[in-house]
N, C-alpha and C. Protein backbone atom coordinates (compact mmCIF):
# COMPACT_ATOMS: atom_id res chain seq x y z
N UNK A 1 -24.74 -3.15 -24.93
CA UNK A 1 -24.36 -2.38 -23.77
C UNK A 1 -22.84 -2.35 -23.66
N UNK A 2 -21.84 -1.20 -23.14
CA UNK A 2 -20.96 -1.15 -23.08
C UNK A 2 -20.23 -1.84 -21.94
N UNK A 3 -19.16 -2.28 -22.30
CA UNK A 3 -18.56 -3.09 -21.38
C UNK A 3 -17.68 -1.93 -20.07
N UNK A 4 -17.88 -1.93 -18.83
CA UNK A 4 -17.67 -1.46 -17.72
C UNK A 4 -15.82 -1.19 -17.79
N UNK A 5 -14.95 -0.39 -17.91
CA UNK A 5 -13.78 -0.57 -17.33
C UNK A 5 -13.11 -0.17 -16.28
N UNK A 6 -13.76 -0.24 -15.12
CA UNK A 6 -13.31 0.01 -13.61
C UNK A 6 -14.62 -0.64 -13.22
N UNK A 7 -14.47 -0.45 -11.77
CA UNK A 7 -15.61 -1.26 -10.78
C UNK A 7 -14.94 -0.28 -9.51
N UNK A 8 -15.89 -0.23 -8.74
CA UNK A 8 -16.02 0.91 -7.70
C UNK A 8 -16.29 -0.33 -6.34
N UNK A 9 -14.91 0.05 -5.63
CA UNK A 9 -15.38 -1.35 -4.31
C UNK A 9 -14.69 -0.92 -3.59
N UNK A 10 -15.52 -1.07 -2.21
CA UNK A 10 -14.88 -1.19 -0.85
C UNK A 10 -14.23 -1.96 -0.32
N UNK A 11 -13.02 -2.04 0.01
CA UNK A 11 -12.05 -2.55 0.68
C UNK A 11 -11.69 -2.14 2.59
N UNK A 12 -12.04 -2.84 3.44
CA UNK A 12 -11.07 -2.66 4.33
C UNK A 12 -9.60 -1.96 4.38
N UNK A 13 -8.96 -1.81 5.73
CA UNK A 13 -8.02 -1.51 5.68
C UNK A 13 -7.28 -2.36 6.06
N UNK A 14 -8.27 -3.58 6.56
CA UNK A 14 -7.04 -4.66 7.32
C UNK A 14 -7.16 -6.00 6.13
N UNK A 15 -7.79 -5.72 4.98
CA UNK A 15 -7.78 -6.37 3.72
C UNK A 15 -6.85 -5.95 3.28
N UNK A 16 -6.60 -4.51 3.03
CA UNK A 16 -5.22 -4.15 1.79
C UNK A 16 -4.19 -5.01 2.49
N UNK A 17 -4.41 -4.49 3.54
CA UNK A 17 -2.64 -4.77 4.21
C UNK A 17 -2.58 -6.53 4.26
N UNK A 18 -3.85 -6.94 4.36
CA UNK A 18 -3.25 -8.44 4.36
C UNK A 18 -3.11 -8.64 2.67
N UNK A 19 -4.06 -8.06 1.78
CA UNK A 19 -3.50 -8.36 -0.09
C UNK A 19 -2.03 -8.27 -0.10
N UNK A 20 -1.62 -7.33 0.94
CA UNK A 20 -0.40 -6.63 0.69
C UNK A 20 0.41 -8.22 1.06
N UNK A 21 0.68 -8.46 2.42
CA UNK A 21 1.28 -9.48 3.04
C UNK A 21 0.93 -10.57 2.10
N UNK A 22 -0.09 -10.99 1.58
CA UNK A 22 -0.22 -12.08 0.44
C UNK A 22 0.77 -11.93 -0.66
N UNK A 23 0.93 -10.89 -1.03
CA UNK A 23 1.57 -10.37 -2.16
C UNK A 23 0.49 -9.51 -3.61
N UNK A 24 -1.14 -10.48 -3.30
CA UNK A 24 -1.54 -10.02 -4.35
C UNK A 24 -1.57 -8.12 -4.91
N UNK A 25 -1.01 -7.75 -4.14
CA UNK A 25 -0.71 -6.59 -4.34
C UNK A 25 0.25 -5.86 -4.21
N UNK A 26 0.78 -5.26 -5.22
CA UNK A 26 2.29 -4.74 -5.27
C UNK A 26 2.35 -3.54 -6.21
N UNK A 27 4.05 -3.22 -6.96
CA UNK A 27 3.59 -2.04 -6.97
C UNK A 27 4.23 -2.23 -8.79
N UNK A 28 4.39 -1.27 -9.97
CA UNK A 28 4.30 -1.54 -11.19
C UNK A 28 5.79 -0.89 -11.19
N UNK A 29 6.33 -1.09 -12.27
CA UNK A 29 7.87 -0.69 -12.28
C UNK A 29 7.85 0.90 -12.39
N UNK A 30 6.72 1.42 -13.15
CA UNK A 30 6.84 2.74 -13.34
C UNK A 30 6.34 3.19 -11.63
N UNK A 31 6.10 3.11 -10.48
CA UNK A 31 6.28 3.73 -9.68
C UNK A 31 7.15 4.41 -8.76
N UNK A 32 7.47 5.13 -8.56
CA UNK A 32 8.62 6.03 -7.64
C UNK A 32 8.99 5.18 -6.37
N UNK A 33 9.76 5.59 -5.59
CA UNK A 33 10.30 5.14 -4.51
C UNK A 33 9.30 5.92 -3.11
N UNK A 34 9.17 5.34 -1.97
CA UNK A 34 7.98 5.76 -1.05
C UNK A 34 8.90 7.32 -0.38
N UNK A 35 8.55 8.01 -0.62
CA UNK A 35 9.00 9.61 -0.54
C UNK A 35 8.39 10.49 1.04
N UNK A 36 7.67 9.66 1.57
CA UNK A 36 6.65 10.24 2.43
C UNK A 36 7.39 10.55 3.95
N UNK A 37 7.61 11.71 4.57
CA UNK A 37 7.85 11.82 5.89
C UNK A 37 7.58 11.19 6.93
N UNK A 38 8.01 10.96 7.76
CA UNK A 38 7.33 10.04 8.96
C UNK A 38 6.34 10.77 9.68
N UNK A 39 6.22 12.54 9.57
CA UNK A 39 5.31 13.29 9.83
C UNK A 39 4.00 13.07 9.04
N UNK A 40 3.97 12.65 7.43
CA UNK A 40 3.01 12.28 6.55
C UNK A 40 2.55 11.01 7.27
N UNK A 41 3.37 10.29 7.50
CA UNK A 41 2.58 8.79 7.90
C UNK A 41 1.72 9.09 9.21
N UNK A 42 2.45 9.75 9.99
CA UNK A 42 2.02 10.16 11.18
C UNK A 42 0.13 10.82 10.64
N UNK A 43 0.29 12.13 10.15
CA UNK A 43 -0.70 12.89 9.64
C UNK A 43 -2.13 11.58 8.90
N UNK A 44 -1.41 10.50 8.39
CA UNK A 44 -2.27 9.49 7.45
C UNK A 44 -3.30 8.91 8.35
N UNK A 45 -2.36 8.34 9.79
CA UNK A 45 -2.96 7.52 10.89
C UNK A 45 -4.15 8.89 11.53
N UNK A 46 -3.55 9.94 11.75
CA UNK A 46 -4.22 10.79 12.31
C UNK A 46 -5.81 11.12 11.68
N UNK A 47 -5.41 11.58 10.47
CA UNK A 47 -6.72 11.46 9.57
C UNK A 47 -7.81 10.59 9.90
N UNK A 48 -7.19 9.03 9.71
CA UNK A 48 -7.76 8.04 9.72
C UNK A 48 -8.92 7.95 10.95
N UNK A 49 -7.66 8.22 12.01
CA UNK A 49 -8.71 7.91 13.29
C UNK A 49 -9.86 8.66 13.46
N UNK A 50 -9.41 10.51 13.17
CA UNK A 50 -10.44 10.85 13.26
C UNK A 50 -11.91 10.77 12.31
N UNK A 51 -11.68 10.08 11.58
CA UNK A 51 -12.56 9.65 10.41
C UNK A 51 -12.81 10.42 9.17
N UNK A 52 -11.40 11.27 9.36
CA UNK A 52 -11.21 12.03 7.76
C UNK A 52 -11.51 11.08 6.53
N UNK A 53 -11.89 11.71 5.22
CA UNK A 53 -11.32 11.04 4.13
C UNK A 53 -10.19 11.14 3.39
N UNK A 54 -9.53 10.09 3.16
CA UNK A 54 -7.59 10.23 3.13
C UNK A 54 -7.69 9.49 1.23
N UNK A 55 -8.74 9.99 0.57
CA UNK A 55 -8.55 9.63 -0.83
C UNK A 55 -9.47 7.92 -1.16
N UNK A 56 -8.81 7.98 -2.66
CA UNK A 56 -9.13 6.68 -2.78
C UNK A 56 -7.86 6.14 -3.75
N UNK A 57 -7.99 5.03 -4.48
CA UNK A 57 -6.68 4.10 -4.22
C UNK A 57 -7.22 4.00 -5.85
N UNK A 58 -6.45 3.45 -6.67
CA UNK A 58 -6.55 3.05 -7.93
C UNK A 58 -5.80 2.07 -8.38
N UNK A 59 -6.25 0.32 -8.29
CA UNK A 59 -5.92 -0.50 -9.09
C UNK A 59 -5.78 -0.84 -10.25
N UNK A 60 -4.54 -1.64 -10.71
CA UNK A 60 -4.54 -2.14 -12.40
C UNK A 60 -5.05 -3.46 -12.23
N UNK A 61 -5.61 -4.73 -12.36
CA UNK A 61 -5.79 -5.95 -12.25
C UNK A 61 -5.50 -6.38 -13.35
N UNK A 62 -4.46 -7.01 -13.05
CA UNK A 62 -3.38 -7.23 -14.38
C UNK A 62 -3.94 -9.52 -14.04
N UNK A 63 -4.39 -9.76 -13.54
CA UNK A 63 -4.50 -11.13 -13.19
C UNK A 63 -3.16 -11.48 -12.21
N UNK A 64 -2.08 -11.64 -13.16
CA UNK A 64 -0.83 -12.50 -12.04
C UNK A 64 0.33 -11.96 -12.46
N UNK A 65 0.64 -10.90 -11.69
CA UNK A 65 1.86 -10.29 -12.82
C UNK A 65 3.51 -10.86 -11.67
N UNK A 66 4.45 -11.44 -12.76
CA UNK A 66 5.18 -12.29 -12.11
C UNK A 66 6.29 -11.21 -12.08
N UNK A 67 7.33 -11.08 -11.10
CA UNK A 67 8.15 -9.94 -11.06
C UNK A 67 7.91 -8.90 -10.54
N UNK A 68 6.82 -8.09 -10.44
CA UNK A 68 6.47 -7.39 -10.17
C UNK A 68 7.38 -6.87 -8.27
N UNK A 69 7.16 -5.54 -8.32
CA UNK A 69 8.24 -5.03 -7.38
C UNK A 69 6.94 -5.02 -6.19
N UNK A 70 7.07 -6.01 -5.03
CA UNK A 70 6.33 -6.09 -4.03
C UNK A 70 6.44 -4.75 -2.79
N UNK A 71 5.63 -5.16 -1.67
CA UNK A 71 5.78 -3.85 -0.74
C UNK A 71 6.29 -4.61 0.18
N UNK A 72 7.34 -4.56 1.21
CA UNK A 72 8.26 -5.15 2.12
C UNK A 72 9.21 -5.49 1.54
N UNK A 73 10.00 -6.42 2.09
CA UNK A 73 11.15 -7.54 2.04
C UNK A 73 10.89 -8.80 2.30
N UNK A 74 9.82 -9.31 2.74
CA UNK A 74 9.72 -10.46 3.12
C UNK A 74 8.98 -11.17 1.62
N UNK A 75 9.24 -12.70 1.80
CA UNK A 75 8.22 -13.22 0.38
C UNK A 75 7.53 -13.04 0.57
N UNK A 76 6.65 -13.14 -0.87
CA UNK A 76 5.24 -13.28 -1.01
C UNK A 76 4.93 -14.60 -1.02
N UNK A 77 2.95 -14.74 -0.55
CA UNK A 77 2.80 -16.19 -1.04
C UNK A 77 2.40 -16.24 -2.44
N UNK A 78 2.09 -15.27 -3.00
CA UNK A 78 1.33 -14.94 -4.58
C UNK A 78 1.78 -13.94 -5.27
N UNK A 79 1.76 -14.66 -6.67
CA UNK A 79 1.67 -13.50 -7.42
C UNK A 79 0.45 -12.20 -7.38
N UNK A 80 1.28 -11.19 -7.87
CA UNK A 80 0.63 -9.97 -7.29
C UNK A 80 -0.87 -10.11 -8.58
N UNK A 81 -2.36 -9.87 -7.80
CA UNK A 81 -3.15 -9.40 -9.08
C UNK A 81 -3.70 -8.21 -9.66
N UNK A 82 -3.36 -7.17 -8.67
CA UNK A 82 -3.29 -6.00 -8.65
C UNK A 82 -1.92 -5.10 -8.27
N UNK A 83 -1.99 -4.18 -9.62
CA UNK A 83 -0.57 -3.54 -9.22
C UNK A 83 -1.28 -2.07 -9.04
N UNK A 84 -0.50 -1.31 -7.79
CA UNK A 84 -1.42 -0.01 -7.90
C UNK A 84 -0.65 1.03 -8.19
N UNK A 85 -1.59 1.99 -8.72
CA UNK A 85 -1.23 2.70 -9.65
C UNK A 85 -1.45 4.42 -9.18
N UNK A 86 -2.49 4.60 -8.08
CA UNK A 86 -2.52 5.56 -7.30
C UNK A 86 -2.64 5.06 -5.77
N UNK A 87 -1.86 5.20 -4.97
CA UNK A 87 -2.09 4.74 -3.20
C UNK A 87 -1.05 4.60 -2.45
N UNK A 88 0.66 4.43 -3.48
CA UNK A 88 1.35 3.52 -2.92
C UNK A 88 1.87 3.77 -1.86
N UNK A 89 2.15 5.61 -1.36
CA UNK A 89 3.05 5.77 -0.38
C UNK A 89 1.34 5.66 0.85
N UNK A 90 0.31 5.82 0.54
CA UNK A 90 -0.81 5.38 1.44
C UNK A 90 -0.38 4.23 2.25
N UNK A 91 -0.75 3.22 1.36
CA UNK A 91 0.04 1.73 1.57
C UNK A 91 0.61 1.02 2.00
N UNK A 92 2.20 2.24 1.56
CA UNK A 92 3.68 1.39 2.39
C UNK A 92 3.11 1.86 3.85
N UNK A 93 2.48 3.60 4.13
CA UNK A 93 2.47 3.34 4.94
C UNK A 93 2.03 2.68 6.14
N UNK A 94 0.71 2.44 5.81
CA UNK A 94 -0.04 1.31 6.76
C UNK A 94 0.66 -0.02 6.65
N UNK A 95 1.14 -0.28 5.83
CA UNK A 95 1.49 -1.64 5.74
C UNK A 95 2.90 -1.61 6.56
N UNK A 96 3.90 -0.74 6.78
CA UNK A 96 4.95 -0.52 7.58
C UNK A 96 4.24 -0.13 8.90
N UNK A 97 3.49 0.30 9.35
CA UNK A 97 2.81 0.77 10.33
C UNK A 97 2.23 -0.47 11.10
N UNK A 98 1.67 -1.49 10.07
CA UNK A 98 1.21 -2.69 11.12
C UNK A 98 2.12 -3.84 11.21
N UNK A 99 3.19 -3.42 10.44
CA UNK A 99 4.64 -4.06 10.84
C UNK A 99 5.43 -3.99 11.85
N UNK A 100 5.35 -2.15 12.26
CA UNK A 100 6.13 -1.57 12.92
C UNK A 100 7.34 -1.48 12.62
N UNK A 101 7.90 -1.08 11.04
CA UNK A 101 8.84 -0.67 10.59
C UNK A 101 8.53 0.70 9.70
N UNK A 102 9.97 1.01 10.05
CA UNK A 102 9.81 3.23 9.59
C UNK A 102 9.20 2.82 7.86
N UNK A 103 8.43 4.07 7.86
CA UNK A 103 8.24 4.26 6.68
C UNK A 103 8.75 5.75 6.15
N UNK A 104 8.56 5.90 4.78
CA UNK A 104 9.20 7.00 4.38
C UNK A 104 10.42 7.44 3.95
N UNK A 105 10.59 8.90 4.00
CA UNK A 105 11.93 8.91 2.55
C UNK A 105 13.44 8.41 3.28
N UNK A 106 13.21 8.21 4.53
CA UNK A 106 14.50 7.59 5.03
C UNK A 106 14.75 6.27 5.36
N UNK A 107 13.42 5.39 5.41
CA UNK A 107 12.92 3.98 4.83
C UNK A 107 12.31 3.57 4.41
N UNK A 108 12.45 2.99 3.20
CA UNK A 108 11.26 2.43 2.09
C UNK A 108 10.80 1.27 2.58
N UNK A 109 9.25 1.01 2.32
CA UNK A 109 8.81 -0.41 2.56
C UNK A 109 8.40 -0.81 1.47
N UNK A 110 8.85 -0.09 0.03
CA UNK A 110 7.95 -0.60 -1.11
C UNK A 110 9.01 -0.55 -2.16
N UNK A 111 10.08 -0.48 -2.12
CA UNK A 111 11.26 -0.88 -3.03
C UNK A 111 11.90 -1.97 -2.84
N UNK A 112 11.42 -3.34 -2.11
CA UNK A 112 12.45 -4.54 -1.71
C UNK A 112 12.99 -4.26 -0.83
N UNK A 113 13.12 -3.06 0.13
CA UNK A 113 13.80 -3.02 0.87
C UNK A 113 13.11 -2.90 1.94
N UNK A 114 13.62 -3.39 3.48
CA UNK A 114 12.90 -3.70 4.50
C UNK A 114 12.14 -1.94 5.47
N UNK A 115 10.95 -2.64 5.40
CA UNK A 115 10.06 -0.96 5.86
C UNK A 115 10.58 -0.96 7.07
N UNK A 116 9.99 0.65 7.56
CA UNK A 116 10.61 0.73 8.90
C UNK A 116 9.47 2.18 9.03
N UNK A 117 8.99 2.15 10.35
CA UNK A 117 8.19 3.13 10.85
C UNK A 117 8.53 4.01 11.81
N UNK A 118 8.28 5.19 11.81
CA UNK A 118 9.12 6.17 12.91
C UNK A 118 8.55 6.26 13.88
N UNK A 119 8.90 6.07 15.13
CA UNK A 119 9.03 6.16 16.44
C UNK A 119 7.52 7.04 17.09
N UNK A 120 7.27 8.29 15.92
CA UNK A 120 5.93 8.84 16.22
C UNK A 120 5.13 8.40 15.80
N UNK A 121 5.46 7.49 14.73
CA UNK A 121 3.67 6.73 14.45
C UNK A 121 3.35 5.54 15.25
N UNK A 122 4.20 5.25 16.50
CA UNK A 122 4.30 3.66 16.67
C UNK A 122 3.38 4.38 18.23
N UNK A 123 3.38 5.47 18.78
CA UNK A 123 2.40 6.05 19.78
C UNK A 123 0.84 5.70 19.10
C-alpha cells in the first residue's frame, strides 16, 4: 500500500494562534512579507463570523526546524514543526488580531517585526 503524503485535519482557530504563540509554527524563508490591507484583515474577521469559508491552510512538517523566521517579535518557546506554506497572511492576521497589533502591508507580524492591527479590526 502506498504511503500517504499529506493528512487532512481540523484545526481550531484558537489552536493555530496558540501553535503560533508556541512557536511550533512559523513561516519558511521562501515566504513573502505579510502584504495584506487592514481592510483584508478586516474582510478575514468578517467572513469568519459570518461563517464563510476563508480557504484552507497548507503545512510542511519539517519536525524542528531551527531558525526558521517566526510570526511576531516576541520568543518562542519551540522550535517551529510546521512551516506554512499556504495561510501566512491568514495567520499573521488572526494572530495580530488576538494580539491587538496592526496587521498588514504597513505592519508586519510575520517578518520579526512587531504585529500591529488596525483600529477597524479591533471593533
Amino acid at each position: 500500500m502506498a504511503h500517504a503524503l499529506y493528512s487532512d485535519t481540523s484545526i481550531s482557530v484558537s489552536r493555530l494562534v496558540e501553535d503560533i504563540e508556541l512557536g511550533e509554527i512559523a513561516l519558511p524563508e521562501l515566504q513573502r512579507p505579510v502584504v495584506w490591507s487592514p481592510a483584508q484583515v478586516r474582510d478575514l474577521l468578517d467572513s469568519m463570523y459570518k461563517g464563510f469559508p476563508v480557504g484552507s491552510l497548507l503545512f510542511w512538517s519539517t519536525g524542528a526546524e531551527q531558525g526558521a523566521r517566526q510570526i511576531g517579535a516576541d520568543e518562542k518557546k519551540r522550535a517551529a514543526r510546521y512551516l506554512i506554506v499556504d495561510g501566512q497572511q491568514r495567520l499573521t492576521a488572526l494572530y495580530a488580531v488576538r494580539h491587538a497589533r496592526p496587521a498588514g502591508a504597513s505592519g508586519s507580524a510575520g517578518a520579526g517585526r512587531p504585529p500591529t492591527v488596525p483600529p477597524a479590526a479591533r471593533t
